[in-house]
Structure formats: structure tokens, C-alpha cells
């Protein structure tokens, strides 16, 4: 049994590295904003009843208009950092939600099954994160000089959606803000606070759009999906 869950869709960033005129979550892919792709995937997970979107300041109404008809949602003004955006969203997550899934609007290819998988992994952990193995040899480099080669065995690349017990996520964020700690990954906030986070297999197709090259790759991938 997966717990009753709500998803926070993080769309509050500016998309500086993508370099488009609109913030990244509002950039279209296959005729739909990235935010809508992410929202549809979250809402297609049977355990997720509604979403809370963190939007950039001034674009809250646009986000709301885009999600009209997509499903149950609330929109909040994002924070200056990703962690701040999660905190803002947590304020409007209903207290009865047992589990919270945090997902990047910048990942349009997450499958609803991945949302279900991270939620299922909460049975024996406070958090669950999809990860991929590191394919390349990893070097530690300082000032252009290779200091050494790291073992890849215990390294992994983290994705979203990430699922959390609502109480653990709230407590970890409360403690982080008290300590002045600001991290760009939600599971990292729980790890920092000493909670148990499980890693489950990620999906190579669920890549994050960060640069113009990623967007070009996403257009190709979306075209492949549309053609079946
Ligand atoms: N995000 C957010 N609030 C912030 C910063 C980021 O909700 N203050 C969200 C982004 O909208 C994105 C996700 O977190 O969906 C992952 O962050 P990233 O890929 O870094 O997106 P941006 O911060 O928008 O991009 P950049 O760092 O290039 O400016
Ligand atoms: Mg960023």
C-alpha cells in the first residue's frame, strides 16, 4: 500500500544555464510547457491526489492558467533557492498528507511508475531517491591537476521524483533553516538531518533539462515518444 501523497513540483528557478527568455519551467517541449509535462506525470500516479507548484515570483497566475484542467493544484511563490521553494510549498501542503514527493519541473520524462516506486520505497525508509550508476571514470581535479581517481562503486547520480515521509521532510527542512544549511537536493536535506534515505533504480530517460543541449536532446526524445 502506498500512502496518501501530494507532490511538490519545483518550478521556481530562472533557468539561467538554459538561457531562454522565460524561466525554464515555462519553456515548451513538444508544444507543452515543461511544468505541464511534470504535473501530468505526477498526477498520473494513482497515489498522488494533487500537486503544489512553486513558481517564480510574478508567474504564479501563468502557472495556474497552464494547469487549469490538468488536475488539482495550488501555486505558491518560489524561494530564492530550491530549498526555499520547497519550504514555501510545504506551507500549503495539507497536514493530512502522509507522504510528499518532490519533483523538478525540469524533468519532463519522469514516468508515473517512478512516482509509485519512490512512494513504495518509503515502507522501510524516511525518504527514497532514484539513482543511476556513474558511467565514466571519476577524477578528483584541483587547479587542472588530477589528484586521483575515485572509486565509482558507491557513487550514484540522483534524480527526482524523490519521496519522503511528510513529517521527516518537514522536520529536516525546519532543522536545516535553523542551521543555515541550504542544499539543492531534497534527499540531501534528510541525509544531513540524519534520516534514512533509500536509493532505488532511476531511469536514464528521466534526464534533467539544464542546458540548450539538453533541450535539443529532449526535443528528439519527445519526437521518438510521439512516434511510438
Ligand atoms: N527551482 C525552484 N526554485 C529555485 C531554484 C530552482 O523551484 N529557487 C527548481 C527549478 O525550477 C527546477 C529544479 O528546481 O525545476 C531544478 O533546478 P535547476 O535545474 O537548477 O533549475 P534552475 O535553477 O531554474 O536553472 P539554473 O540553475 O540554470 O538557473
Ligand atoms: Mg538552479
Short mmCIF file of N, CA, C and O in Angstrom, two decimals, residues 31-148:
data_model
loop_
_atom_site.label_atom_id
_atom_site.label_comp_id
_atom_site.label_asym_id
_atom_site.label_seq_id
_atom_site.Cartn_x
_atom_site.Cartn_y
_atom_site.Cartn_z
N UNK A 31 5.26 21.41 -27.69
CA UNK A 31 4.03 22.20 -27.60
C UNK A 31 3.46 22.37 -26.19
O UNK A 31 2.41 22.97 -26.03
N UNK A 32 4.16 21.82 -25.18
CA UNK A 32 3.66 21.92 -23.79
C UNK A 32 4.77 22.42 -22.89
O UNK A 32 5.90 21.94 -23.01
N UNK A 33 4.44 23.32 -21.96
CA UNK A 33 5.49 23.78 -21.04
C UNK A 33 6.04 22.61 -20.21
O UNK A 33 5.30 21.67 -19.90
N UNK A 34 7.31 22.69 -19.86
CA UNK A 34 7.93 21.64 -19.04
C UNK A 34 7.12 21.40 -17.76
O UNK A 34 6.93 20.27 -17.33
N UNK A 35 6.63 22.49 -17.17
CA UNK A 35 5.83 22.38 -15.94
C UNK A 35 4.63 21.47 -16.14
O UNK A 35 4.31 20.65 -15.26
N UNK A 36 3.98 21.58 -17.28
CA UNK A 36 2.78 20.76 -17.53
C UNK A 36 3.16 19.29 -17.71
O UNK A 36 2.48 18.39 -17.20
N UNK A 37 4.29 19.03 -18.40
CA UNK A 37 4.76 17.64 -18.52
C UNK A 37 4.95 17.04 -17.13
O UNK A 37 4.51 15.92 -16.85
N UNK A 38 5.63 17.79 -16.26
CA UNK A 38 5.95 17.28 -14.91
C UNK A 38 4.67 17.08 -14.10
O UNK A 38 4.51 16.07 -13.39
N UNK A 39 3.74 18.03 -14.21
CA UNK A 39 2.48 17.95 -13.46
C UNK A 39 1.66 16.76 -13.91
O UNK A 39 1.09 16.03 -13.08
N UNK A 40 1.58 16.54 -15.22
CA UNK A 40 0.80 15.40 -15.74
C UNK A 40 1.35 14.08 -15.24
O UNK A 40 0.59 13.17 -14.87
N UNK A 41 2.68 13.95 -15.22
CA UNK A 41 3.29 12.70 -14.76
C UNK A 41 2.97 12.46 -13.29
O UNK A 41 2.60 11.34 -12.90
N UNK A 42 3.10 13.51 -12.47
CA UNK A 42 2.84 13.36 -11.04
C UNK A 42 1.39 12.97 -10.80
O UNK A 42 1.09 12.04 -10.04
N UNK A 43 0.47 13.66 -11.49
CA UNK A 43 -0.97 13.42 -11.26
C UNK A 43 -1.43 12.09 -11.85
O UNK A 43 -2.50 11.59 -11.48
N UNK A 44 -0.63 11.51 -12.75
CA UNK A 44 -0.98 10.20 -13.31
C UNK A 44 -0.62 9.06 -12.35
O UNK A 44 -0.99 7.91 -12.58
N UNK A 45 0.13 9.37 -11.29
CA UNK A 45 0.44 8.36 -10.27
C UNK A 45 -0.79 8.21 -9.38
O UNK A 45 -1.25 9.20 -8.79
N UNK A 46 -1.36 7.00 -9.28
CA UNK A 46 -2.64 6.84 -8.56
C UNK A 46 -2.60 7.31 -7.11
O UNK A 46 -3.63 7.72 -6.56
N UNK A 47 -1.43 7.26 -6.47
CA UNK A 47 -1.35 7.64 -5.04
C UNK A 47 -1.32 9.15 -4.84
O UNK A 47 -1.48 9.62 -3.72
N UNK A 48 -1.09 9.91 -5.91
CA UNK A 48 -0.95 11.36 -5.78
C UNK A 48 -2.25 12.05 -6.17
O UNK A 48 -2.69 11.97 -7.32
N UNK A 49 -2.86 12.74 -5.20
CA UNK A 49 -4.16 13.36 -5.44
C UNK A 49 -4.07 14.77 -5.96
O UNK A 49 -4.95 15.24 -6.68
N UNK A 50 -3.02 15.49 -5.58
CA UNK A 50 -2.89 16.88 -6.02
C UNK A 50 -1.44 17.31 -5.95
O UNK A 50 -0.60 16.61 -5.37
N UNK A 51 -1.17 18.47 -6.55
CA UNK A 51 0.21 18.97 -6.57
C UNK A 51 0.25 20.41 -6.04
O UNK A 51 -0.75 21.14 -6.12
N UNK A 52 1.41 20.77 -5.51
CA UNK A 52 1.69 22.15 -5.15
C UNK A 52 2.87 22.58 -6.02
O UNK A 52 3.90 21.91 -6.05
N UNK A 53 2.68 23.67 -6.74
CA UNK A 53 3.72 24.15 -7.65
C UNK A 53 4.39 25.38 -7.05
O UNK A 53 3.70 26.32 -6.62
N UNK A 54 5.72 25.38 -7.02
CA UNK A 54 6.46 26.59 -6.64
C UNK A 54 6.86 27.29 -7.93
O UNK A 54 7.61 26.73 -8.74
N UNK A 55 6.31 28.48 -8.15
CA UNK A 55 6.54 29.22 -9.40
C UNK A 55 7.41 30.45 -9.12
O UNK A 55 7.42 30.95 -7.99
N UNK A 56 8.08 30.95 -10.14
CA UNK A 56 8.85 32.18 -9.94
C UNK A 56 7.92 33.35 -9.61
O UNK A 56 6.78 33.38 -10.10
N UNK A 57 8.41 34.27 -8.81
CA UNK A 57 7.60 35.42 -8.42
C UNK A 57 7.11 36.15 -9.67
O UNK A 57 7.89 36.40 -10.60
N UNK A 58 5.82 36.44 -9.72
CA UNK A 58 5.24 37.16 -10.86
C UNK A 58 4.64 36.22 -11.90
O UNK A 58 3.89 36.66 -12.76
N UNK A 59 4.98 34.93 -11.83
CA UNK A 59 4.46 33.99 -12.83
C UNK A 59 3.46 32.99 -12.21
O UNK A 59 3.10 32.00 -12.83
N UNK A 60 3.01 33.30 -11.01
CA UNK A 60 2.09 32.39 -10.32
C UNK A 60 0.79 32.22 -11.11
O UNK A 60 0.29 31.10 -11.28
N UNK A 61 0.24 33.35 -11.61
CA UNK A 61 -1.03 33.27 -12.34
C UNK A 61 -0.88 32.50 -13.65
O UNK A 61 -1.77 31.75 -14.04
N UNK A 62 0.26 32.70 -14.30
CA UNK A 62 0.51 31.97 -15.55
C UNK A 62 0.59 30.47 -15.27
O UNK A 62 0.02 29.65 -16.01
N UNK A 63 1.28 30.11 -14.19
CA UNK A 63 1.39 28.68 -13.83
C UNK A 63 -0.01 28.12 -13.58
O UNK A 63 -0.35 27.03 -14.06
N UNK A 64 -0.81 28.88 -12.84
CA UNK A 64 -2.17 28.45 -12.53
C UNK A 64 -2.97 28.25 -13.82
O UNK A 64 -3.66 27.23 -14.00
N UNK A 65 -2.86 29.21 -14.74
CA UNK A 65 -3.61 29.12 -16.01
C UNK A 65 -3.18 27.90 -16.82
O UNK A 65 -4.00 27.21 -17.42
N UNK A 66 -1.88 27.62 -16.81
CA UNK A 66 -1.37 26.45 -17.56
C UNK A 66 -1.88 25.14 -16.99
O UNK A 66 -2.01 24.14 -17.70
N UNK A 67 -2.16 25.13 -15.68
CA UNK A 67 -2.55 23.88 -15.01
C UNK A 67 -4.07 23.71 -14.94
O UNK A 67 -4.55 22.68 -14.47
N UNK A 68 -4.77 24.73 -15.43
CA UNK A 68 -6.24 24.65 -15.50
C UNK A 68 -6.60 23.41 -16.31
O UNK A 68 -6.13 23.24 -17.44
N UNK A 69 -7.38 22.53 -15.75
CA UNK A 69 -7.79 21.33 -16.49
C UNK A 69 -6.79 20.19 -16.41
O UNK A 69 -7.11 19.06 -16.79
N UNK A 70 -5.58 20.46 -15.93
CA UNK A 70 -4.57 19.39 -15.83
C UNK A 70 -4.84 18.55 -14.59
O UNK A 70 -4.70 17.32 -14.61
N UNK A 71 -5.25 19.21 -13.51
CA UNK A 71 -5.56 18.48 -12.28
C UNK A 71 -5.52 19.38 -11.07
O UNK A 71 -5.23 20.59 -11.19
N UNK A 72 -5.83 18.79 -9.91
CA UNK A 72 -5.89 19.57 -8.66
C UNK A 72 -4.52 20.14 -8.34
O UNK A 72 -3.52 19.41 -8.29
N UNK A 73 -4.47 21.45 -8.13
CA UNK A 73 -3.17 22.07 -7.86
C UNK A 73 -3.32 23.34 -7.05
O UNK A 73 -4.38 23.97 -7.04
N UNK A 74 -2.23 23.69 -6.38
CA UNK A 74 -2.10 25.00 -5.75
C UNK A 74 -0.78 25.57 -6.25
O UNK A 74 0.13 24.82 -6.61
N UNK A 75 -0.69 26.90 -6.28
CA UNK A 75 0.55 27.53 -6.73
C UNK A 75 1.05 28.44 -5.61
O UNK A 75 0.26 29.20 -5.04
N UNK A 76 2.34 28.35 -5.31
CA UNK A 76 2.94 29.26 -4.34
C UNK A 76 4.11 29.99 -5.01
O UNK A 76 4.60 29.55 -6.06
N UNK A 77 4.52 31.09 -4.41
CA UNK A 77 5.69 31.81 -4.90
C UNK A 77 6.95 31.08 -4.42
O UNK A 77 7.09 30.83 -3.22
N UNK A 78 7.82 30.72 -5.36
CA UNK A 78 9.04 30.01 -5.01
C UNK A 78 9.98 30.89 -4.19
O UNK A 78 9.78 32.10 -4.05
N UNK A 79 11.02 30.26 -3.65
CA UNK A 79 12.01 30.98 -2.85
C UNK A 79 13.23 31.33 -3.68
O UNK A 79 13.31 31.00 -4.86
N UNK A 80 14.20 31.97 -3.03
CA UNK A 80 15.43 32.38 -3.72
C UNK A 80 16.29 31.16 -4.08
O UNK A 80 17.05 31.18 -5.03
N UNK A 81 16.15 30.08 -3.30
CA UNK A 81 16.88 28.84 -3.59
C UNK A 81 15.85 27.72 -3.72
O UNK A 81 14.69 27.87 -3.33
N UNK A 82 16.32 26.58 -4.24
CA UNK A 82 15.42 25.44 -4.41
C UNK A 82 14.85 25.02 -3.06
O UNK A 82 13.65 24.76 -2.92
N UNK A 83 15.72 24.98 -2.05
CA UNK A 83 15.27 24.59 -0.71
C UNK A 83 14.19 25.57 -0.20
O UNK A 83 13.23 25.16 0.43
N UNK A 84 14.38 26.86 -0.52
CA UNK A 84 13.39 27.87 -0.13
C UNK A 84 12.06 27.63 -0.84
O UNK A 84 10.99 27.85 -0.27
N UNK A 85 12.14 27.17 -2.09
CA UNK A 85 10.90 26.87 -2.83
C UNK A 85 10.17 25.69 -2.21
O UNK A 85 8.94 25.70 -2.11
N UNK A 86 10.92 24.68 -1.78
CA UNK A 86 10.29 23.53 -1.12
C UNK A 86 9.61 23.99 0.17
O UNK A 86 8.47 23.63 0.46
N UNK A 87 10.31 24.83 0.93
CA UNK A 87 9.74 25.35 2.19
C UNK A 87 8.43 26.10 1.94
O UNK A 87 7.45 25.91 2.65
N UNK A 88 8.43 26.93 0.90
CA UNK A 88 7.22 27.71 0.58
C UNK A 88 6.07 26.76 0.23
O UNK A 88 4.93 26.96 0.65
N UNK A 89 6.39 25.70 -0.52
CA UNK A 89 5.35 24.74 -0.92
C UNK A 89 4.83 23.98 0.30
O UNK A 89 3.63 23.71 0.42
N UNK A 90 5.75 23.63 1.22
CA UNK A 90 5.35 22.86 2.42
C UNK A 90 4.29 23.59 3.23
O UNK A 90 3.45 22.95 3.87
N UNK A 91 4.33 24.92 3.19
CA UNK A 91 3.35 25.72 3.96
C UNK A 91 1.92 25.43 3.53
O UNK A 91 1.00 25.58 4.34
N UNK A 92 1.71 25.06 2.26
CA UNK A 92 0.33 24.83 1.81
C UNK A 92 0.01 23.34 1.60
O UNK A 92 -1.09 23.01 1.18
N UNK A 93 0.98 22.46 1.86
CA UNK A 93 0.68 21.03 1.79
C UNK A 93 -0.24 20.69 2.96
O UNK A 93 0.09 20.99 4.10
N UNK A 94 -1.41 20.09 2.69
CA UNK A 94 -2.34 19.78 3.77
C UNK A 94 -1.68 18.90 4.83
O UNK A 94 -0.92 17.99 4.49
N UNK A 95 -1.97 19.17 6.11
CA UNK A 95 -1.33 18.41 7.18
C UNK A 95 -1.63 16.91 7.13
O UNK A 95 -0.86 16.11 7.63
N UNK A 96 -2.73 16.53 6.47
CA UNK A 96 -3.08 15.10 6.45
C UNK A 96 -2.27 14.30 5.41
O UNK A 96 -2.33 13.08 5.40
N UNK A 97 -1.52 14.98 4.54
CA UNK A 97 -0.69 14.24 3.57
C UNK A 97 0.37 13.46 4.34
O UNK A 97 1.12 14.02 5.13
N UNK A 98 0.42 12.14 4.11
CA UNK A 98 1.39 11.31 4.83
C UNK A 98 2.74 11.29 4.14
O UNK A 98 3.78 11.14 4.77
N UNK A 99 2.70 11.42 2.82
CA UNK A 99 3.94 11.37 2.04
C UNK A 99 3.97 12.53 1.06
O UNK A 99 2.93 12.97 0.58
N UNK A 100 5.17 13.02 0.81
CA UNK A 100 5.35 14.15 -0.11
C UNK A 100 6.40 13.75 -1.14
O UNK A 100 7.47 13.25 -0.79
N UNK A 101 6.07 13.97 -2.40
CA UNK A 101 7.02 13.69 -3.47
C UNK A 101 7.51 15.02 -4.03
O UNK A 101 6.69 15.87 -4.40
N UNK A 102 8.81 15.22 -4.07
CA UNK A 102 9.36 16.45 -4.66
C UNK A 102 9.87 16.12 -6.06
O UNK A 102 10.63 15.16 -6.24
N UNK A 103 9.47 16.94 -7.03
CA UNK A 103 9.86 16.67 -8.41
C UNK A 103 10.24 17.96 -9.13
O UNK A 103 9.57 18.98 -9.00
N UNK A 104 11.32 17.89 -9.91
CA UNK A 104 11.77 19.03 -10.70
C UNK A 104 10.86 19.23 -11.91
O UNK A 104 10.68 18.28 -12.70
N UNK A 105 10.37 20.45 -12.13
CA UNK A 105 9.65 20.75 -13.37
C UNK A 105 10.58 20.54 -14.58
O UNK A 105 10.11 20.32 -15.69
N UNK A 106 11.87 20.58 -14.34
CA UNK A 106 12.85 20.46 -15.42
C UNK A 106 13.07 19.01 -15.87
O UNK A 106 13.94 18.75 -16.70
N UNK A 107 12.28 18.07 -15.33
CA UNK A 107 12.38 16.65 -15.76
C UNK A 107 11.06 16.23 -16.38
O UNK A 107 10.18 15.65 -15.71
N UNK A 108 10.87 16.47 -17.67
CA UNK A 108 9.57 16.21 -18.30
C UNK A 108 9.31 14.73 -18.60
O UNK A 108 8.19 14.38 -18.95
N UNK A 109 10.34 13.87 -18.47
CA UNK A 109 10.17 12.47 -18.89
C UNK A 109 10.02 11.48 -17.74
O UNK A 109 10.15 10.27 -17.94
N UNK A 110 9.77 11.97 -16.53
CA UNK A 110 9.56 11.04 -15.41
C UNK A 110 8.28 10.27 -15.66
O UNK A 110 7.25 10.84 -16.03
N UNK A 111 8.33 8.96 -15.47
CA UNK A 111 7.13 8.15 -15.68
C UNK A 111 6.32 8.07 -14.39
O UNK A 111 6.90 8.03 -13.30
N UNK A 112 4.99 8.02 -14.51
CA UNK A 112 4.16 7.87 -13.30
C UNK A 112 4.62 6.69 -12.44
O UNK A 112 4.56 6.75 -11.21
N UNK A 113 5.12 5.62 -13.09
CA UNK A 113 5.58 4.43 -12.34
C UNK A 113 6.74 4.76 -11.42
O UNK A 113 6.92 4.11 -10.38
N UNK A 114 7.55 5.75 -11.80
CA UNK A 114 8.68 6.11 -10.94
C UNK A 114 8.19 6.80 -9.66
O UNK A 114 8.75 6.62 -8.58
N UNK A 115 7.11 7.58 -9.80
CA UNK A 115 6.49 8.21 -8.62
C UNK A 115 5.98 7.10 -7.68
O UNK A 115 6.19 7.15 -6.46
N UNK A 116 5.33 6.11 -8.26
CA UNK A 116 4.82 5.00 -7.44
C UNK A 116 5.97 4.24 -6.79
O UNK A 116 5.90 3.88 -5.61
N UNK A 117 7.06 4.05 -7.53
CA UNK A 117 8.20 3.28 -7.00
C UNK A 117 8.85 3.99 -5.81
O UNK A 117 9.18 3.37 -4.81
N UNK A 118 9.04 5.32 -5.90
CA UNK A 118 9.67 6.01 -4.77
C UNK A 118 8.73 5.99 -3.56
O UNK A 118 9.19 5.85 -2.42
N UNK A 119 7.43 6.11 -3.81
CA UNK A 119 6.48 6.07 -2.69
C UNK A 119 6.49 4.69 -2.02
O UNK A 119 6.48 4.59 -0.78
N UNK A 120 6.57 3.65 -2.82
CA UNK A 120 6.59 2.29 -2.27
C UNK A 120 7.83 2.06 -1.42
O UNK A 120 7.79 1.32 -0.43
N UNK A 121 8.93 2.70 -1.80
CA UNK A 121 10.20 2.51 -1.09
C UNK A 121 10.19 3.17 0.29
O UNK A 121 11.13 2.99 1.07
N UNK A 122 9.14 3.92 0.62
CA UNK A 122 9.06 4.57 1.94
C UNK A 122 8.70 3.58 3.05
O UNK A 122 8.72 3.93 4.21
N UNK A 123 8.37 2.34 2.64
CA UNK A 123 7.97 1.35 3.65
C UNK A 123 9.03 1.16 4.72
O UNK A 123 8.71 0.96 5.89
N UNK A 124 10.30 1.19 4.31
CA UNK A 124 11.36 0.98 5.31
C UNK A 124 12.38 2.12 5.31
O UNK A 124 13.55 1.93 5.61
N UNK A 125 11.93 3.32 4.93
CA UNK A 125 12.86 4.46 4.93
C UNK A 125 12.05 5.75 5.07
O UNK A 125 10.84 5.77 4.87
N UNK A 126 12.75 6.83 5.44
CA UNK A 126 12.10 8.14 5.57
C UNK A 126 12.05 8.87 4.24
O UNK A 126 11.29 9.82 4.06
N UNK A 127 12.93 8.45 3.33
CA UNK A 127 12.99 9.08 2.02
C UNK A 127 13.43 8.07 0.98
O UNK A 127 14.00 7.03 1.32
N UNK A 128 13.14 8.36 -0.29
CA UNK A 128 13.58 7.47 -1.37
C UNK A 128 13.94 8.30 -2.58
O UNK A 128 13.22 9.23 -2.95
N UNK A 129 15.07 7.94 -3.17
CA UNK A 129 15.58 8.72 -4.29
C UNK A 129 15.98 7.77 -5.44
O UNK A 129 16.62 6.75 -5.20
N UNK A 130 15.56 8.09 -6.68
CA UNK A 130 16.00 7.28 -7.81
C UNK A 130 17.44 7.67 -8.19
O UNK A 130 17.75 8.87 -8.26
N UNK A 131 18.26 6.67 -8.42
CA UNK A 131 19.66 6.96 -8.78
C UNK A 131 20.10 6.15 -9.99
O UNK A 131 19.57 5.08 -10.27
N UNK A 132 21.11 6.69 -10.67
CA UNK A 132 21.74 5.99 -11.79
C UNK A 132 23.21 5.78 -11.46
O UNK A 132 23.82 6.60 -10.76
N UNK A 133 23.78 4.68 -11.98
CA UNK A 133 25.22 4.50 -11.78
C UNK A 133 26.01 5.58 -12.53
O UNK A 133 25.49 6.17 -13.48
N UNK A 134 27.22 5.83 -12.08
CA UNK A 134 28.09 6.81 -12.75
C UNK A 134 28.83 6.08 -13.87
O UNK A 134 29.59 5.15 -13.60
N UNK A 135 28.60 6.47 -15.12
CA UNK A 135 29.16 5.67 -16.22
C UNK A 135 30.65 5.91 -16.47
O UNK A 135 31.36 5.01 -16.92
N UNK A 136 31.12 7.10 -16.19
CA UNK A 136 32.51 7.43 -16.55
C UNK A 136 33.44 7.28 -15.35
O UNK A 136 33.01 7.29 -14.20
N UNK A 137 34.72 7.19 -15.63
CA UNK A 137 35.72 7.20 -14.57
C UNK A 137 35.69 8.57 -13.91
O UNK A 137 35.57 9.59 -14.58
N UNK A 138 35.78 8.58 -12.58
CA UNK A 138 35.65 9.84 -11.84
C UNK A 138 37.02 10.27 -11.31
O UNK A 138 37.68 9.52 -10.59
N UNK A 139 37.45 11.46 -11.69
CA UNK A 139 38.73 12.02 -11.24
C UNK A 139 38.48 13.13 -10.23
O UNK A 139 37.52 13.89 -10.36
N UNK A 140 39.37 13.20 -9.26
CA UNK A 140 39.37 14.39 -8.39
C UNK A 140 40.41 15.34 -8.97
O UNK A 140 41.57 14.98 -9.14
N UNK A 141 39.95 16.56 -9.33
CA UNK A 141 40.82 17.52 -10.03
C UNK A 141 40.89 18.82 -9.24
O UNK A 141 39.85 19.31 -8.78
N UNK A 142 42.07 19.33 -9.06
CA UNK A 142 42.20 20.65 -8.41
C UNK A 142 43.18 21.50 -9.22
O UNK A 142 44.30 21.05 -9.48
N UNK A 143 42.70 22.66 -9.63
CA UNK A 143 43.55 23.58 -10.39
C UNK A 143 44.12 22.93 -11.64
O UNK A 143 45.27 23.20 -12.03
N UNK A 144 43.33 22.09 -12.30
CA UNK A 144 43.78 21.47 -13.55
C UNK A 144 44.69 20.27 -13.35
O UNK A 144 45.16 19.67 -14.32
N UNK A 145 44.97 19.90 -12.12
CA UNK A 145 45.83 18.74 -11.85
C UNK A 145 44.99 17.60 -11.25
O UNK A 145 44.19 17.82 -10.34
N UNK A 146 45.18 16.40 -11.79
CA UNK A 146 44.44 15.25 -11.29
C UNK A 146 45.08 14.77 -9.98
O UNK A 146 46.25 14.41 -9.94
N UNK A 147 44.26 14.81 -8.93
CA UNK A 147 44.77 14.39 -7.61
C UNK A 147 44.61 12.89 -7.43
O UNK A 147 45.32 12.27 -6.66
N UNK A 148 43.63 12.32 -8.15
CA UNK A 148 43.41 10.89 -8.01
C UNK A 148 42.16 10.44 -8.72
O UNK A 148 41.43 11.26 -9.28
#
